[in-house]
Amino acid sequence: MNFRVLGPLAVQAGGIPVNPGSARQRAVLSALLLTPGQPVTVEQLTEAVWPRNPPNDVMANLHSYVSNLRRLLEPNRPPRSRNTVLRREASGYVLAVDAECIDAVRFERTLHEGRRHLQAGTHRTARRTLEDGLALWRGPAYPEVSDYALGAQTASRFEELRLLALESLWDATLAEECDFSALAAELPALATRFPTRERFSWLLMKALYRSGRRADAIDAYHRTRRTLAEEYGVDPGNELQELFGTILRGDPIAGCA
């Protein structure tokens, strides 16, 4: 089985898409995929599926969803045999699947691998690894449980990791790529969408300056400075200020590797 939670829940068996069922049944599976291999209590599943106003027959509904999911996850299990993939324990329901079959887990692994390559200076490998990880994304993480506290927290954490992966990808690309004009054409969208995320501004300024657009790089700095001042009442960090000083002086910046 392969589970995709970086976007609307999708399930595949042997590379073939499998219908995970109704919206509430999808929420049950998504809640279990938040903590694979760990017990999820009935109370937690109830909160995930019905964040507000749960019905009186919660247990009957949950039993139905779990039964359906068991048939989905173990289609060839003999009748009355023990459930091994989605089993009930004293502390709750456990989804016993290999974590690597979940795209969110694979993404986090590729992010760490990509950043290790980036720090080691193997920029091309870092770039390819990070691109592979980012290609797993199809939309916001765990959308079926976005109103559930743990689901919202997990989605927020993965969105932060996605932005870190984008920053790391552009770091690797700037270190490897010699045609900075192409990079300067793509980075403004990220810097505009996330104006208070200084790393995107730093990368944009660097790409603009390297492509011979010194005035545009200076303008990019001032836009970030104004946004930080207006929204948070703070100045840009040291790294951004140092790059700005380098650009103002017209000092060279190391080229591609």
CSV table of C-alpha atoms in Angstrom, one decimal:
chain,number,residue,atom,x,y,z
A,1,MET,CA,0.0,0.0,0.0
A,2,ASN,CA,1.0,3.6,-0.7
A,3,PHE,CA,-0.6,6.5,1.2
A,4,ARG,CA,-0.4,10.1,-0.1
A,5,VAL,CA,-1.3,12.7,2.5
A,6,LEU,CA,0.6,15.7,1.0
A,7,GLY,CA,-2.6,16.8,-0.7
A,8,PRO,CA,-6.0,15.1,-0.7
A,9,LEU,CA,-5.8,11.6,0.7
A,10,ALA,CA,-4.9,9.0,-2.0
A,11,VAL,CA,-4.3,5.3,-1.6
A,12,GLN,CA,-2.6,3.0,-4.0
A,13,ALA,CA,-2.2,-0.8,-4.0
A,14,GLY,CA,0.4,-2.2,-6.3
A,15,GLY,CA,0.4,1.2,-8.1
A,16,ILE,CA,-3.4,1.1,-8.7
A,17,PRO,CA,-5.5,3.8,-7.1
A,18,VAL,CA,-7.9,2.5,-4.4
A,19,ASN,CA,-11.0,4.5,-3.3
A,20,PRO,CA,-10.6,5.2,0.4
A,21,GLY,CA,-14.3,5.8,0.9
A,22,SER,CA,-16.5,8.6,2.2
A,23,ALA,CA,-15.3,11.9,3.6
A,24,ARG,CA,-15.6,10.7,7.2
A,25,GLN,CA,-13.9,7.3,6.4
A,26,ARG,CA,-11.1,9.2,4.8
A,27,ALA,CA,-10.8,11.3,8.0
A,28,VAL,CA,-10.5,8.1,10.0
A,29,LEU,CA,-7.7,6.9,7.8
A,30,SER,CA,-6.0,10.3,7.8
A,31,ALA,CA,-6.1,10.5,11.6
A,32,LEU,CA,-4.5,7.0,11.8
A,33,LEU,CA,-1.8,8.1,9.3
A,34,LEU,CA,-0.8,11.0,11.5
A,35,THR,CA,0.8,8.6,13.9
A,36,PRO,CA,1.4,5.3,12.1
A,37,GLY,CA,2.2,2.4,14.4
A,38,GLN,CA,0.9,4.2,17.4
A,39,PRO,CA,-2.5,3.8,19.2
A,40,VAL,CA,-5.2,6.3,18.4
A,41,THR,CA,-8.0,6.4,20.9
A,42,VAL,CA,-11.7,6.4,20.1
A,43,GLU,CA,-11.9,9.9,21.6
A,44,GLN,CA,-9.1,11.1,19.2
A,45,LEU,CA,-10.8,9.5,16.2
A,46,THR,CA,-14.1,11.1,17.2
A,47,GLU,CA,-12.5,14.5,17.4
A,48,ALA,CA,-10.8,14.0,14.0
A,49,VAL,CA,-14.0,12.9,12.2
A,50,TRP,CA,-16.5,15.1,14.0
A,51,PRO,CA,-14.7,18.2,15.4
A,52,ARG,CA,-18.0,19.7,16.3
A,53,ASN,CA,-21.3,18.0,17.3
A,54,PRO,CA,-20.6,14.3,17.0
A,55,PRO,CA,-23.6,12.1,16.5
A,56,ASN,CA,-25.1,9.9,19.2
A,57,ASP,CA,-24.1,6.7,17.4
A,58,VAL,CA,-20.4,7.6,17.2
A,59,MET,CA,-19.2,4.1,18.1
A,60,ALA,CA,-21.4,2.4,15.5
A,61,ASN,CA,-20.2,4.8,12.8
A,62,LEU,CA,-16.5,4.4,13.8
A,63,HIS,CA,-17.0,0.6,13.8
A,64,SER,CA,-18.4,0.8,10.3
A,65,TYR,CA,-15.6,3.0,9.0
A,66,VAL,CA,-12.9,0.8,10.6
A,67,SER,CA,-14.5,-2.4,9.2
A,68,ASN,CA,-14.5,-0.9,5.7
A,69,LEU,CA,-10.9,0.2,6.0
A,70,ARG,CA,-9.9,-3.2,7.1
A,71,ARG,CA,-11.4,-4.7,4.0
A,72,LEU,CA,-9.6,-2.0,2.0
A,73,LEU,CA,-6.2,-2.6,3.6
A,74,GLU,CA,-6.3,-6.4,3.8
A,75,PRO,CA,-8.5,-7.5,0.9
A,76,ASN,CA,-7.2,-11.1,1.0
A,77,ARG,CA,-7.4,-11.6,4.8
A,78,PRO,CA,-9.3,-14.9,5.6
A,79,PRO,CA,-12.6,-14.5,7.3
A,80,ARG,CA,-12.4,-14.2,11.1
A,81,SER,CA,-8.7,-14.1,11.1
A,82,ARG,CA,-6.8,-11.5,13.2
A,83,ASN,CA,-6.5,-8.0,11.7
A,84,THR,CA,-2.8,-7.2,11.3
A,85,VAL,CA,-2.8,-3.9,9.5
A,86,LEU,CA,-5.5,-2.0,11.3
A,87,ARG,CA,-5.9,-3.7,14.7
A,88,ARG,CA,-7.6,-2.8,17.9
A,89,GLU,CA,-5.5,-2.7,21.1
A,90,ALA,CA,-6.4,-1.8,24.7
A,91,SER,CA,-5.2,1.8,24.2
A,92,GLY,CA,-6.8,2.3,20.8
A,93,TYR,CA,-6.6,1.6,17.1
A,94,VAL,CA,-3.2,1.0,15.5
A,95,LEU,CA,-2.4,1.3,11.8
A,96,ALA,CA,0.6,-1.0,11.4
A,97,VAL,CA,2.2,0.1,8.1
A,98,ASP,CA,5.7,0.8,7.0
A,99,ALA,CA,6.3,4.5,7.5
A,100,GLU,CA,8.1,4.7,4.1
A,101,CYS,CA,4.8,3.9,2.4
A,102,ILE,CA,3.5,7.4,3.5
A,103,ASP,CA,4.6,10.3,1.2
A,104,ALA,CA,4.9,12.7,4.1
A,105,VAL,CA,7.5,10.4,5.7
A,106,ARG,CA,9.4,10.1,2.4
A,107,PHE,CA,9.4,13.8,1.9
A,108,GLU,CA,10.8,14.5,5.4
A,109,ARG,CA,13.6,12.0,4.7
A,110,THR,CA,14.5,13.5,1.3
A,111,LEU,CA,14.5,17.0,2.9
A,112,HIS,CA,17.1,15.8,5.5
A,113,GLU,CA,19.1,14.0,2.9
A,114,GLY,CA,19.0,17.0,0.5
A,115,ARG,CA,20.2,19.4,3.3
A,116,ARG,CA,23.0,17.1,4.2
A,117,HIS,CA,24.2,17.1,0.6
A,118,LEU,CA,23.8,20.9,0.6
A,119,GLN,CA,26.0,21.3,3.7
A,120,ALA,CA,28.5,18.9,2.2
A,121,GLY,CA,28.8,21.0,-1.0
A,122,THR,CA,27.4,18.3,-3.3
A,123,HIS,CA,24.9,20.8,-4.8
A,124,ARG,CA,23.7,18.8,-7.8
A,125,THR,CA,22.8,15.8,-5.7
A,126,ALA,CA,21.1,18.1,-3.1
A,127,ARG,CA,19.1,19.8,-5.9
A,128,ARG,CA,17.9,16.5,-7.4
A,129,THR,CA,17.0,15.0,-3.9
A,130,LEU,CA,15.1,18.1,-2.9
A,131,GLU,CA,13.2,18.2,-6.2
A,132,ASP,CA,12.2,14.6,-5.7
A,133,GLY,CA,10.8,15.4,-2.3
A,134,LEU,CA,8.9,18.5,-3.4
A,135,ALA,CA,7.4,16.6,-6.3
A,136,LEU,CA,5.4,14.6,-3.8
A,137,TRP,CA,3.3,17.6,-2.9
A,138,ARG,CA,-0.1,17.9,-4.4
A,139,GLY,CA,-1.7,20.4,-2.0
A,140,PRO,CA,-1.8,21.2,1.8
A,141,ALA,CA,-0.9,18.2,4.0
A,142,TYR,CA,-3.6,16.1,5.7
A,143,PRO,CA,-6.6,18.2,4.5
A,144,GLU,CA,-9.1,15.6,5.6
A,145,VAL,CA,-8.3,16.4,9.3
A,146,SER,CA,-7.6,20.1,9.0
A,147,ASP,CA,-10.1,20.9,11.7
A,148,TYR,CA,-8.6,18.4,14.1
A,149,ALA,CA,-6.0,19.9,16.5
A,150,LEU,CA,-3.3,17.3,15.8
A,151,GLY,CA,-4.1,17.4,12.1
A,152,ALA,CA,-3.7,21.2,11.9
A,153,GLN,CA,-0.5,21.1,13.9
A,154,THR,CA,1.0,18.4,11.6
A,155,ALA,CA,-0.1,20.2,8.5
A,156,SER,CA,1.5,23.4,9.8
A,157,ARG,CA,4.7,21.6,10.6
A,158,PHE,CA,4.9,20.1,7.1
A,159,GLU,CA,4.2,23.4,5.4
A,160,GLU,CA,7.2,24.8,7.3
A,161,LEU,CA,9.3,21.9,6.1
A,162,ARG,CA,8.1,22.4,2.5
A,163,LEU,CA,9.2,26.1,2.7
A,164,LEU,CA,12.6,24.9,4.1
A,165,ALA,CA,12.9,22.5,1.2
A,166,LEU,CA,12.2,25.3,-1.3
A,167,GLU,CA,14.8,27.5,0.4
A,168,SER,CA,17.3,24.6,0.4
A,169,LEU,CA,16.5,23.8,-3.3
A,170,TRP,CA,17.2,27.4,-4.3
A,171,ASP,CA,20.4,27.5,-2.2
A,172,ALA,CA,21.6,24.4,-4.1
A,173,THR,CA,20.5,25.8,-7.4
A,174,LEU,CA,22.3,29.1,-6.9
A,175,ALA,CA,25.4,27.3,-5.9
A,176,GLU,CA,25.3,25.1,-9.1
A,177,GLU,CA,23.6,27.3,-11.7
A,178,CYS,CA,25.6,29.8,-13.7
A,179,ASP,CA,22.7,31.4,-15.6
A,180,PHE,CA,21.3,33.5,-12.7
A,181,SER,CA,18.9,35.4,-15.0
A,182,ALA,CA,16.6,32.3,-15.1
A,183,LEU,CA,16.6,32.0,-11.3
A,184,ALA,CA,15.9,35.7,-10.9
A,185,ALA,CA,12.8,35.2,-13.0
A,186,GLU,CA,11.3,32.5,-10.7
A,187,LEU,CA,12.3,33.6,-7.2
A,188,PRO,CA,10.2,36.9,-7.0
A,189,ALA,CA,6.9,34.9,-6.8
A,190,LEU,CA,8.2,33.1,-3.7
A,191,ALA,CA,9.6,36.3,-2.1
A,192,THR,CA,6.3,38.1,-2.8
A,193,ARG,CA,4.1,35.2,-1.4
A,194,PHE,CA,6.2,34.9,1.7
A,195,PRO,CA,7.5,38.5,2.3
A,196,THR,CA,8.5,38.0,5.9
A,197,ARG,CA,10.6,34.9,5.1
A,198,GLU,CA,14.0,36.5,4.8
A,199,ARG,CA,15.7,33.5,3.2
A,200,PHE,CA,13.6,33.9,0.0
A,201,SER,CA,14.5,37.6,-0.1
A,202,TRP,CA,18.2,36.8,0.4
A,203,LEU,CA,18.1,34.3,-2.4
A,204,LEU,CA,16.3,36.7,-4.7
A,205,MET,CA,18.8,39.5,-4.0
A,206,LYS,CA,21.7,37.2,-4.7
A,207,ALA,CA,20.2,35.9,-7.9
A,208,LEU,CA,19.4,39.5,-9.1
A,209,TYR,CA,22.8,40.8,-8.2
A,210,ARG,CA,24.6,37.9,-9.9
A,211,SER,CA,22.6,38.4,-13.1
A,212,GLY,CA,23.7,42.1,-13.2
A,213,ARG,CA,20.5,43.6,-11.8
A,214,ARG,CA,22.1,45.5,-8.9
A,215,ALA,CA,19.3,48.1,-8.6
A,216,ASP,CA,16.6,45.4,-8.6
A,217,ALA,CA,18.5,43.6,-5.8
A,218,ILE,CA,18.6,46.8,-3.7
A,219,ASP,CA,14.8,47.3,-4.3
A,220,ALA,CA,14.1,43.7,-3.2
A,221,TYR,CA,15.9,44.4,0.1
A,222,HIS,CA,14.0,47.6,0.7
A,223,ARG,CA,10.7,45.8,0.1
A,224,THR,CA,11.5,43.2,2.6
A,225,ARG,CA,12.7,45.8,5.1
A,226,ARG,CA,9.5,47.7,4.8
A,227,THR,CA,7.4,44.6,5.2
A,228,LEU,CA,9.3,43.5,8.3
A,229,ALA,CA,9.0,47.0,9.9
A,230,GLU,CA,5.3,47.3,9.1
A,231,GLU,CA,4.2,43.8,10.2
A,232,TYR,CA,6.6,43.0,13.0
A,233,GLY,CA,8.4,46.2,13.9
A,234,VAL,CA,11.8,44.6,13.3
A,235,ASP,CA,14.8,45.1,11.0
A,236,PRO,CA,16.1,42.5,8.6
A,237,GLY,CA,18.5,39.9,10.1
A,238,ASN,CA,22.2,40.1,9.9
A,239,GLU,CA,22.6,37.8,7.0
A,240,LEU,CA,20.2,39.9,4.8
A,241,GLN,CA,21.9,43.2,6.0
A,242,GLU,CA,25.4,41.8,5.2
A,243,LEU,CA,24.3,40.8,1.7
A,244,PHE,CA,22.8,44.3,1.2
A,245,GLY,CA,26.0,45.9,2.2
A,246,THR,CA,27.9,43.7,-0.2
A,247,ILE,CA,25.6,44.7,-3.0
A,248,LEU,CA,25.8,48.4,-2.1
A,249,ARG,CA,29.6,48.3,-2.2
A,250,GLY,CA,29.5,46.4,-5.5
A,251,ASP,CA,31.7,43.6,-4.0
A,252,PRO,CA,31.8,40.3,-5.9
A,253,ILE,CA,29.9,37.3,-4.7
A,254,ALA,CA,31.2,33.8,-5.2
A,255,GLY,CA,29.9,32.3,-8.4
A,256,CYS,CA,28.5,28.8,-9.1
A,257,ALA,CA,30.4,25.7,-8.1
